[in-house]
PDB file of C-alpha atoms in Angstrom:
ATOM      1  CA  MET A   8      -7.773 -18.672  11.922  1.00  0.00           C
ATOM      2  CA  LYS A   9      -9.373 -19.805   8.657  1.00  0.00           C
ATOM      3  CA  THR A  10      -7.371 -18.768   5.609  1.00  0.00           C
ATOM      4  CA  PRO A  11      -9.501 -17.073   2.916  1.00  0.00           C
ATOM      5  CA  ALA A  12      -9.547 -19.302  -0.161  1.00  0.00           C
ATOM      6  CA  ASP A  13      -9.938 -16.433  -2.641  1.00  0.00           C
ATOM      7  CA  VAL A  14      -9.114 -12.749  -2.687  1.00  0.00           C
ATOM      8  CA  TYR A  15      -9.319  -9.961  -5.226  1.00  0.00           C
ATOM      9  CA  LEU A  16      -6.297  -7.763  -5.872  1.00  0.00           C
ATOM     10  CA  PHE A  17      -7.022  -4.103  -6.565  1.00  0.00           C
ATOM     11  CA  GLY A  18      -3.670  -3.280  -8.086  1.00  0.00           C
ATOM     12  CA  THR A  19      -3.830   0.569  -8.044  1.00  0.00           C
ATOM     13  CA  CYS A  20      -2.770   2.848 -10.903  1.00  0.00           C
ATOM     14  CA  LEU A  21       0.762   3.429  -9.648  1.00  0.00           C
ATOM     15  CA  LEU A  22       1.607  -0.231  -9.185  1.00  0.00           C
ATOM     16  CA  ASP A  23       0.085  -1.133 -12.529  1.00  0.00           C
ATOM     17  CA  LEU A  24       2.018   1.543 -14.425  1.00  0.00           C
ATOM     18  CA  PHE A  25       5.219   2.078 -12.460  1.00  0.00           C
ATOM     19  CA  LEU A  26       5.721  -0.781  -9.963  1.00  0.00           C
ATOM     20  CA  PRO A  27       4.176  -3.912 -11.504  1.00  0.00           C
ATOM     21  CA  GLU A  28       6.807  -6.056  -9.784  1.00  0.00           C
ATOM     22  CA  ALA A  29       5.349  -5.077  -6.394  1.00  0.00           C
ATOM     23  CA  GLY A  30       1.900  -6.288  -7.418  1.00  0.00           C
ATOM     24  CA  LEU A  31       3.330  -9.514  -8.771  1.00  0.00           C
ATOM     25  CA  ASP A  32       5.300 -10.039  -5.564  1.00  0.00           C
ATOM     26  CA  ALA A  33       2.177  -9.516  -3.470  1.00  0.00           C
ATOM     27  CA  ILE A  34       0.400 -12.126  -5.584  1.00  0.00           C
ATOM     28  CA  ALA A  35       3.294 -14.577  -5.267  1.00  0.00           C
ATOM     29  CA  LEU A  36       3.415 -14.129  -1.506  1.00  0.00           C
ATOM     30  CA  LEU A  37      -0.313 -14.748  -1.055  1.00  0.00           C
ATOM     31  CA  GLU A  38      -0.461 -17.673  -3.472  1.00  0.00           C
ATOM     32  CA  GLY A  39       2.470 -19.228  -1.633  1.00  0.00           C
ATOM     33  CA  LEU A  40       0.235 -19.193   1.432  1.00  0.00           C
ATOM     34  CA  GLY A  41      -2.551 -21.033  -0.395  1.00  0.00           C
ATOM     35  CA  VAL A  42      -4.717 -18.055  -1.348  1.00  0.00           C
ATOM     36  CA  ARG A  43      -6.076 -17.807  -4.910  1.00  0.00           C
ATOM     37  CA  VAL A  44      -5.580 -14.229  -6.100  1.00  0.00           C
ATOM     38  CA  HIS A  45      -7.938 -12.815  -8.729  1.00  0.00           C
ATOM     39  CA  PHE A  46      -6.997  -9.711 -10.704  1.00  0.00           C
ATOM     40  CA  PRO A  47      -9.955  -8.219 -12.604  1.00  0.00           C
ATOM     41  CA  GLN A  48      -8.555  -6.907 -15.874  1.00  0.00           C
ATOM     42  CA  ALA A  49     -11.111  -4.094 -16.179  1.00  0.00           C
ATOM     43  CA  GLN A  50     -10.015  -2.322 -12.993  1.00  0.00           C
ATOM     44  CA  SER A  51      -8.262   1.031 -13.240  1.00  0.00           C
ATOM     45  CA  CYS A  52      -8.295   3.772 -10.572  1.00  0.00           C
ATOM     46  CA  CYS A  53     -10.030   4.316  -7.229  1.00  0.00           C
ATOM     47  CA  GLY A  54     -10.743   7.952  -8.125  1.00  0.00           C
ATOM     48  CA  GLN A  55      -8.533   9.481  -5.467  1.00  0.00           C
ATOM     49  CA  PRO A  56      -6.594  11.981  -7.660  1.00  0.00           C
ATOM     50  CA  ALA A  57      -9.785  13.671  -8.860  1.00  0.00           C
ATOM     51  CA  TYR A  58     -11.432  13.420  -5.433  1.00  0.00           C
ATOM     52  CA  THR A  59      -8.600  15.073  -3.508  1.00  0.00           C
ATOM     53  CA  SER A  60      -8.313  17.737  -6.221  1.00  0.00           C
ATOM     54  CA  GLY A  61     -11.898  18.827  -5.609  1.00  0.00           C
ATOM     55  CA  HIS A  62     -13.575  17.131  -8.581  1.00  0.00           C
ATOM     56  CA  PRO A  63     -16.147  14.746  -7.058  1.00  0.00           C
ATOM     57  CA  LYS A  64     -18.125  14.225 -10.282  1.00  0.00           C
ATOM     58  CA  GLU A  65     -15.048  13.065 -12.158  1.00  0.00           C
ATOM     59  CA  ALA A  66     -13.987  10.938  -9.186  1.00  0.00           C
ATOM     60  CA  LEU A  67     -17.433   9.360  -9.060  1.00  0.00           C
ATOM     61  CA  ALA A  68     -17.272   8.406 -12.735  1.00  0.00           C
ATOM     62  CA  VAL A  69     -13.868   6.755 -12.262  1.00  0.00           C
ATOM     63  CA  ALA A  70     -14.906   4.959  -9.067  1.00  0.00           C
ATOM     64  CA  ARG A  71     -18.195   3.806 -10.588  1.00  0.00           C
ATOM     65  CA  ALA A  72     -16.299   2.035 -13.370  1.00  0.00           C
ATOM     66  CA  GLN A  73     -14.796  -0.282 -10.707  1.00  0.00           C
ATOM     67  CA  LEU A  74     -18.071  -1.498  -9.203  1.00  0.00           C
ATOM     68  CA  ALA A  75     -18.577  -4.391 -11.616  1.00  0.00           C
ATOM     69  CA  CYS A  76     -15.027  -5.678 -11.166  1.00  0.00           C
ATOM     70  CA  PHE A  77     -15.579  -7.476  -7.850  1.00  0.00           C
ATOM     71  CA  PRO A  78     -18.787  -9.531  -8.119  1.00  0.00           C
ATOM     72  CA  GLU A  79     -17.842 -12.346  -5.717  1.00  0.00           C
ATOM     73  CA  ASP A  80     -18.065 -11.827  -1.970  1.00  0.00           C
ATOM     74  CA  TRP A  81     -14.297 -12.086  -1.460  1.00  0.00           C
ATOM     75  CA  PRO A  82     -11.940  -9.721   0.377  1.00  0.00           C
ATOM     76  CA  ILE A  83     -10.475  -7.007  -1.830  1.00  0.00           C
ATOM     77  CA  MET A  84      -6.798  -6.668  -0.985  1.00  0.00           C
ATOM     78  CA  VAL A  85      -5.178  -3.321  -1.813  1.00  0.00           C
ATOM     79  CA  PRO A  86      -1.354  -2.981  -1.674  1.00  0.00           C
ATOM     80  CA  SER A  87      -1.630   0.721  -0.830  1.00  0.00           C
ATOM     81  CA  GLY A  88      -2.908   2.458   2.274  1.00  0.00           C
ATOM     82  CA  SER A  89      -3.932   5.571   0.343  1.00  0.00           C
ATOM     83  CA  CYS A  90      -6.018   3.715  -2.249  1.00  0.00           C
ATOM     84  CA  GLY A  91      -7.421   1.461   0.445  1.00  0.00           C
ATOM     85  CA  GLY A  92      -8.364   4.520   2.467  1.00  0.00           C
ATOM     86  CA  MET A  93     -10.048   6.128  -0.531  1.00  0.00           C
ATOM     87  CA  ILE A  94     -12.296   3.128  -1.169  1.00  0.00           C
ATOM     88  CA  GLN A  95     -12.987   2.190   2.439  1.00  0.00           C
ATOM     89  CA  HIS A  96     -13.559   5.662   3.892  1.00  0.00           C
ATOM     90  CA  HIS A  97     -14.352   8.024   1.030  1.00  0.00           C
ATOM     91  CA  TRP A  98     -16.408   5.934  -1.386  1.00  0.00           C
ATOM     92  CA  PRO A  99     -19.379   5.899   1.031  1.00  0.00           C
ATOM     93  CA  ARG A 100     -19.320   9.716   1.004  1.00  0.00           C
ATOM     94  CA  LEU A 101     -18.689   9.925  -2.725  1.00  0.00           C
ATOM     95  CA  PHE A 102     -21.614   7.619  -3.571  1.00  0.00           C
ATOM     96  CA  ALA A 103     -23.997   9.018  -0.930  1.00  0.00           C
ATOM     97  CA  GLY A 104     -27.442   9.449  -2.466  1.00  0.00           C
ATOM     98  CA  GLU A 105     -26.477   7.701  -5.721  1.00  0.00           C
ATOM     99  CA  GLU A 106     -28.449   4.721  -7.026  1.00  0.00           C
ATOM    100  CA  ASP A 107     -25.377   2.498  -6.662  1.00  0.00           C
ATOM    101  CA  GLU A 108     -24.539   3.673  -3.138  1.00  0.00           C
ATOM    102  CA  ARG A 109     -25.280   0.259  -1.650  1.00  0.00           C
ATOM    103  CA  ALA A 110     -22.985  -1.526  -4.117  1.00  0.00           C
ATOM    104  CA  ALA A 111     -20.168   0.949  -3.461  1.00  0.00           C
ATOM    105  CA  CYS A 112     -20.522   0.601   0.317  1.00  0.00           C
ATOM    106  CA  ALA A 113     -20.498  -3.190   0.025  1.00  0.00           C
ATOM    107  CA  ILE A 114     -17.185  -3.030  -1.829  1.00  0.00           C
ATOM    108  CA  ALA A 115     -15.784  -0.528   0.678  1.00  0.00           C
ATOM    109  CA  ALA A 116     -16.599  -2.938   3.502  1.00  0.00           C
ATOM    110  CA  ARG A 117     -14.570  -5.719   1.844  1.00  0.00           C
ATOM    111  CA  VAL A 118     -11.403  -3.678   1.310  1.00  0.00           C
ATOM    112  CA  VAL A 119      -8.346  -4.641   3.346  1.00  0.00           C
ATOM    113  CA  GLU A 120      -4.836  -3.225   3.010  1.00  0.00           C
ATOM    114  CA  PHE A 121      -2.002  -5.633   2.125  1.00  0.00           C
ATOM    115  CA  SER A 122      -0.112  -5.677   5.435  1.00  0.00           C
ATOM    116  CA  ASP A 123      -3.361  -5.882   7.398  1.00  0.00           C
ATOM    117  CA  PHE A 124      -4.495  -8.834   5.281  1.00  0.00           C
ATOM    118  CA  LEU A 125      -1.211 -10.666   5.688  1.00  0.00           C
ATOM    119  CA  LEU A 126      -1.059 -10.140   9.428  1.00  0.00           C
ATOM    120  CA  ASN A 127      -4.659 -10.255  10.630  1.00  0.00           C
ATOM    121  CA  HIS A 128      -6.373 -12.432   8.006  1.00  0.00           C
ATOM    122  CA  LEU A 129      -3.570 -14.911   7.318  1.00  0.00           C
ATOM    123  CA  ASP A 130      -1.540 -14.666  10.567  1.00  0.00           C
ATOM    124  CA  TRP A 131       1.625 -14.799   8.473  1.00  0.00           C
ATOM    125  CA  GLN A 132       4.418 -16.642  10.257  1.00  0.00           C
ATOM    126  CA  PRO A 133       7.554 -16.243   8.135  1.00  0.00           C
ATOM    127  CA  GLN A 134      10.773 -18.175   8.034  1.00  0.00           C
ATOM    128  CA  ASP A 135      13.372 -15.487   7.444  1.00  0.00           C
ATOM    129  CA  LEU A 136      16.026 -16.797   5.059  1.00  0.00           C
ATOM    130  CA  GLY A 137      17.919 -13.539   4.586  1.00  0.00           C
ATOM    131  CA  GLU A 138      21.111 -12.179   6.076  1.00  0.00           C
ATOM    132  CA  PRO A 139      20.917  -9.849   9.111  1.00  0.00           C
ATOM    133  CA  VAL A 140      19.876  -6.362   8.041  1.00  0.00           C
ATOM    134  CA  LYS A 141      18.580  -3.082   9.441  1.00  0.00           C
ATOM    135  CA  VAL A 142      15.595  -1.499   7.678  1.00  0.00           C
ATOM    136  CA  ALA A 143      13.388   1.526   8.201  1.00  0.00           C
ATOM    137  CA  VAL A 144       9.654   1.563   7.490  1.00  0.00           C
ATOM    138  CA  HIS A 145       7.805   4.442   5.842  1.00  0.00           C
ATOM    139  CA  THR A 146       4.016   4.587   5.968  1.00  0.00           C
ATOM    140  CA  SER A 147       1.888   6.995   3.992  1.00  0.00           C
ATOM    141  CA  CYS A 148      -0.355   9.564   5.682  1.00  0.00           C
ATOM    142  CA  SER A 149      -3.473   7.634   4.650  1.00  0.00           C
ATOM    143  CA  ALA A 150      -2.028   4.316   5.808  1.00  0.00           C
ATOM    144  CA  ARG A 151      -1.227   5.809   9.191  1.00  0.00           C
ATOM    145  CA  ARG A 152      -4.188   8.104   9.809  1.00  0.00           C
ATOM    146  CA  GLU A 153      -7.043   6.477   7.885  1.00  0.00           C
ATOM    147  CA  MET A 154      -6.213   2.777   7.811  1.00  0.00           C
ATOM    148  CA  ASN A 155      -4.026   2.510  10.953  1.00  0.00           C
ATOM    149  CA  VAL A 156      -1.797   0.033   9.136  1.00  0.00           C
ATOM    150  CA  HIS A 157       1.570   1.502  10.071  1.00  0.00           C
ATOM    151  CA  LYS A 158       1.384  -0.891  13.016  1.00  0.00           C
ATOM    152  CA  THR A 159       0.726  -3.908  10.802  1.00  0.00           C
ATOM    153  CA  SER A 160       3.703  -3.038   8.582  1.00  0.00           C
ATOM    154  CA  TRP A 161       5.859  -2.769  11.689  1.00  0.00           C
ATOM    155  CA  ALA A 162       4.571  -6.094  12.998  1.00  0.00           C
ATOM    156  CA  LEU A 163       5.325  -7.919   9.732  1.00  0.00           C
ATOM    157  CA  VAL A 164       8.891  -6.624   9.641  1.00  0.00           C
ATOM    158  CA  ASP A 165       9.322  -7.480  13.326  1.00  0.00           C
ATOM    159  CA  ARG A 166       8.357 -11.091  12.606  1.00  0.00           C
ATOM    160  CA  LEU A 167      11.472 -11.496  10.451  1.00  0.00           C
ATOM    161  CA  GLN A 168      14.083 -12.959  12.774  1.00  0.00           C
ATOM    162  CA  ASN A 169      17.108 -11.493  10.982  1.00  0.00           C
ATOM    163  CA  VAL A 170      15.710  -8.002  10.420  1.00  0.00           C
ATOM    164  CA  GLU A 171      16.131  -5.113  12.833  1.00  0.00           C
ATOM    165  CA  ARG A 172      13.551  -2.370  12.319  1.00  0.00           C
ATOM    166  CA  VAL A 173      15.066   1.074  12.822  1.00  0.00           C
ATOM    167  CA  VAL A 174      12.855   3.994  13.824  1.00  0.00           C
ATOM    168  CA  HIS A 175      13.819   7.151  11.946  1.00  0.00           C
ATOM    169  CA  GLY A 176      13.360  10.747  13.038  1.00  0.00           C
ATOM    170  CA  HIS A 177      10.602  11.754  10.598  1.00  0.00           C
ATOM    171  CA  GLU A 178       8.684   8.478  10.711  1.00  0.00           C
ATOM    172  CA  SER A 179       5.249   9.994  11.323  1.00  0.00           C
ATOM    173  CA  GLU A 180       5.663  12.789   8.790  1.00  0.00           C
ATOM    174  CA  CYS A 181       4.424  12.983   5.199  1.00  0.00           C
ATOM    175  CA  CYS A 182       6.864  12.402   2.353  1.00  0.00           C
ATOM    176  CA  GLY A 183       5.348  15.306   0.424  1.00  0.00           C
ATOM    177  CA  PHE A 184       3.835  13.318  -2.439  1.00  0.00           C
ATOM    178  CA  GLY A 185       0.127  13.507  -1.643  1.00  0.00           C
ATOM    179  CA  GLY A 186      -0.870  12.756  -5.226  1.00  0.00           C
ATOM    180  CA  THR A 187      -1.633  16.096  -6.863  1.00  0.00           C
ATOM    181  CA  PHE A 188      -0.309  17.998  -3.816  1.00  0.00           C
ATOM    182  CA  SER A 189       3.261  17.593  -5.097  1.00  0.00           C
ATOM    183  CA  ILE A 190       2.205  19.095  -8.435  1.00  0.00           C
ATOM    184  CA  LYS A 191       0.248  22.019  -6.983  1.00  0.00           C
ATOM    185  CA  HIS A 192       2.806  22.846  -4.276  1.00  0.00           C
ATOM    186  CA  PRO A 193       6.180  21.643  -5.582  1.00  0.00           C
ATOM    187  CA  ASP A 194       8.341  23.774  -3.269  1.00  0.00           C
ATOM    188  CA  ILE A 195       6.600  22.584  -0.116  1.00  0.00           C
ATOM    189  CA  ALA A 196       6.489  18.983  -1.343  1.00  0.00           C
ATOM    190  CA  GLY A 197      10.162  19.150  -2.289  1.00  0.00           C
ATOM    191  CA  ALA A 198      11.168  20.338   1.174  1.00  0.00           C
ATOM    192  CA  MET A 199       9.107  17.589   2.792  1.00  0.00           C
ATOM    193  CA  VAL A 200      10.608  14.779   0.748  1.00  0.00           C
ATOM    194  CA  ALA A 201      14.108  16.187   1.319  1.00  0.00           C
ATOM    195  CA  ASP A 202      13.562  15.962   5.085  1.00  0.00           C
ATOM    196  CA  LYS A 203      12.152  12.450   4.771  1.00  0.00           C
ATOM    197  CA  ALA A 204      14.977  11.195   2.550  1.00  0.00           C
ATOM    198  CA  GLN A 205      17.649  12.651   4.834  1.00  0.00           C
ATOM    199  CA  SER A 206      16.014  11.145   7.913  1.00  0.00           C
ATOM    200  CA  LEU A 207      15.903   7.710   6.336  1.00  0.00           C
ATOM    201  CA  GLN A 208      19.559   7.903   5.300  1.00  0.00           C
ATOM    202  CA  ASP A 209      20.583   9.035   8.789  1.00  0.00           C
ATOM    203  CA  SER A 210      18.662   6.220  10.495  1.00  0.00           C
ATOM    204  CA  GLY A 211      21.395   3.607  10.184  1.00  0.00           C
ATOM    205  CA  ALA A 212      19.145   1.391   8.053  1.00  0.00           C
ATOM    206  CA  MET A 213      20.498  -0.266   4.922  1.00  0.00           C
ATOM    207  CA  GLU A 214      17.229   0.335   3.057  1.00  0.00           C
ATOM    208  CA  PHE A 215      13.626   1.312   3.690  1.00  0.00           C
ATOM    209  CA  VAL A 216      10.350  -0.433   2.923  1.00  0.00           C
ATOM    210  CA  THR A 217       6.864   0.935   2.390  1.00  0.00           C
ATOM    211  CA  ALA A 218       3.494  -0.443   1.341  1.00  0.00           C
ATOM    212  CA  ASP A 219       2.603   2.672  -0.678  1.00  0.00           C
ATOM    213  CA  GLY A 220       3.801   3.048  -4.258  1.00  0.00           C
ATOM    214  CA  GLY A 221       3.429   6.826  -4.482  1.00  0.00           C
ATOM    215  CA  CYS A 222       5.625   7.407  -1.451  1.00  0.00           C
ATOM    216  CA  LEU A 223       8.153   4.889  -2.737  1.00  0.00           C
ATOM    217  CA  LEU A 224       8.465   6.603  -6.114  1.00  0.00           C
ATOM    218  CA  ASN A 225       8.691  10.031  -4.508  1.00  0.00           C
ATOM    219  CA  ILE A 226      11.343   9.176  -1.927  1.00  0.00           C
ATOM    220  CA  ASN A 227      13.424   7.068  -4.304  1.00  0.00           C
ATOM    221  CA  GLY A 228      13.221   9.871  -6.843  1.00  0.00           C
ATOM    222  CA  LYS A 229      14.615  12.359  -4.344  1.00  0.00           C
ATOM    223  CA  LEU A 230      17.359   9.950  -3.269  1.00  0.00           C
ATOM    224  CA  GLY A 231      18.334   9.409  -6.905  1.00  0.00           C
ATOM    225  CA  GLN A 232      18.341  13.150  -7.533  1.00  0.00           C
ATOM    226  CA  CYS A 233      20.787  13.551  -4.669  1.00  0.00           C
ATOM    227  CA  GLY A 234      23.027  10.791  -5.994  1.00  0.00           C
ATOM    228  CA  SER A 235      22.414   8.563  -2.997  1.00  0.00           C
ATOM    229  CA  GLY A 236      22.683   4.801  -3.274  1.00  0.00           C
ATOM    230  CA  PHE A 237      20.172   4.374  -0.445  1.00  0.00           C
ATOM    231  CA  ARG A 238      16.858   3.041  -1.775  1.00  0.00           C
ATOM    232  CA  GLY A 239      13.482   1.662  -0.776  1.00  0.00           C
ATOM    233  CA  ARG A 240      11.300  -1.224  -1.892  1.00  0.00           C
ATOM    234  CA  HIS A 241       7.660  -2.123  -1.648  1.00  0.00           C
ATOM    235  CA  LEU A 242       6.927  -4.163   1.449  1.00  0.00           C
ATOM    236  CA  ALA A 243       5.590  -7.059  -0.641  1.00  0.00           C
ATOM    237  CA  SER A 244       8.856  -7.359  -2.578  1.00  0.00           C
ATOM    238  CA  PHE A 245      10.917  -7.205   0.600  1.00  0.00           C
ATOM    239  CA  LEU A 246       8.868  -9.871   2.377  1.00  0.00           C
ATOM    240  CA  LEU A 247       8.864 -12.197  -0.616  1.00  0.00           C
ATOM    241  CA  GLU A 248      12.628 -12.011  -0.976  1.00  0.00           C
ATOM    242  CA  ARG A 249      13.271 -12.547   2.750  1.00  0.00           C
ATOM    243  CA  THR A 250      11.199 -15.737   2.748  1.00  0.00           C
ATOM    244  CA  GLY A 251      12.685 -17.198  -0.433  1.00  0.00           C
ATOM    245  CA  GLY A 252       9.627 -16.787  -2.633  1.00  0.00           C
ATOM    246  CA  LYS A 253       9.772 -16.364  -6.403  1.00  0.00           C
ATOM    247  CA  ARG A 254       7.838 -13.862  -8.503  1.00  0.00           C
TER     248      ARG A 254
END
């Protein structure tokens, strides 16, 4: 398998503002494998919050501002299944009939989610340097149902010799974040994240990992609210630490 020499990183709003260490860890992991990572400074948001809230015109304006950020014909790696799903699956619909439809579809075709890129484009073969540990994996709804990358996250964790992946009871269920869903329906979202957090704590894992920043913030927020010491990390940070990489 030929390793891509260059890749763009679409960092996502949440990682940029709330979890910059996860983006930096993803960069460090890829550069340690010989891939040059390019981060266009003008990038901002994929447009998903406006799109899923029923505001396609506003979403289109936000998405359109990203089109000039990725001029080279390189893969566009996204460390989030939900943002990756928005660009890959929903941009073609959002831009349908627009003068820049072709450009948007070309970008959508180059998008690849982080765990998918690491597993299927780089065939990552780690040397696990960490102590034995049990972890659970959470995947977002979009990662599971649009991008089908819950399996790639599982496979990456399973390649770590000293890590036992624990399957928890609510693994296929939503954490309740859903972007603006948690704002519009706080009671429902709160019940969903309570179930998810309890399931993860009851799994026997020492921590959980996820490749989606929104889910991570939501679940960790609930765990902190409950006074629990159980926590999660972004998959990129977990993998970098296990293999001895440095941010």
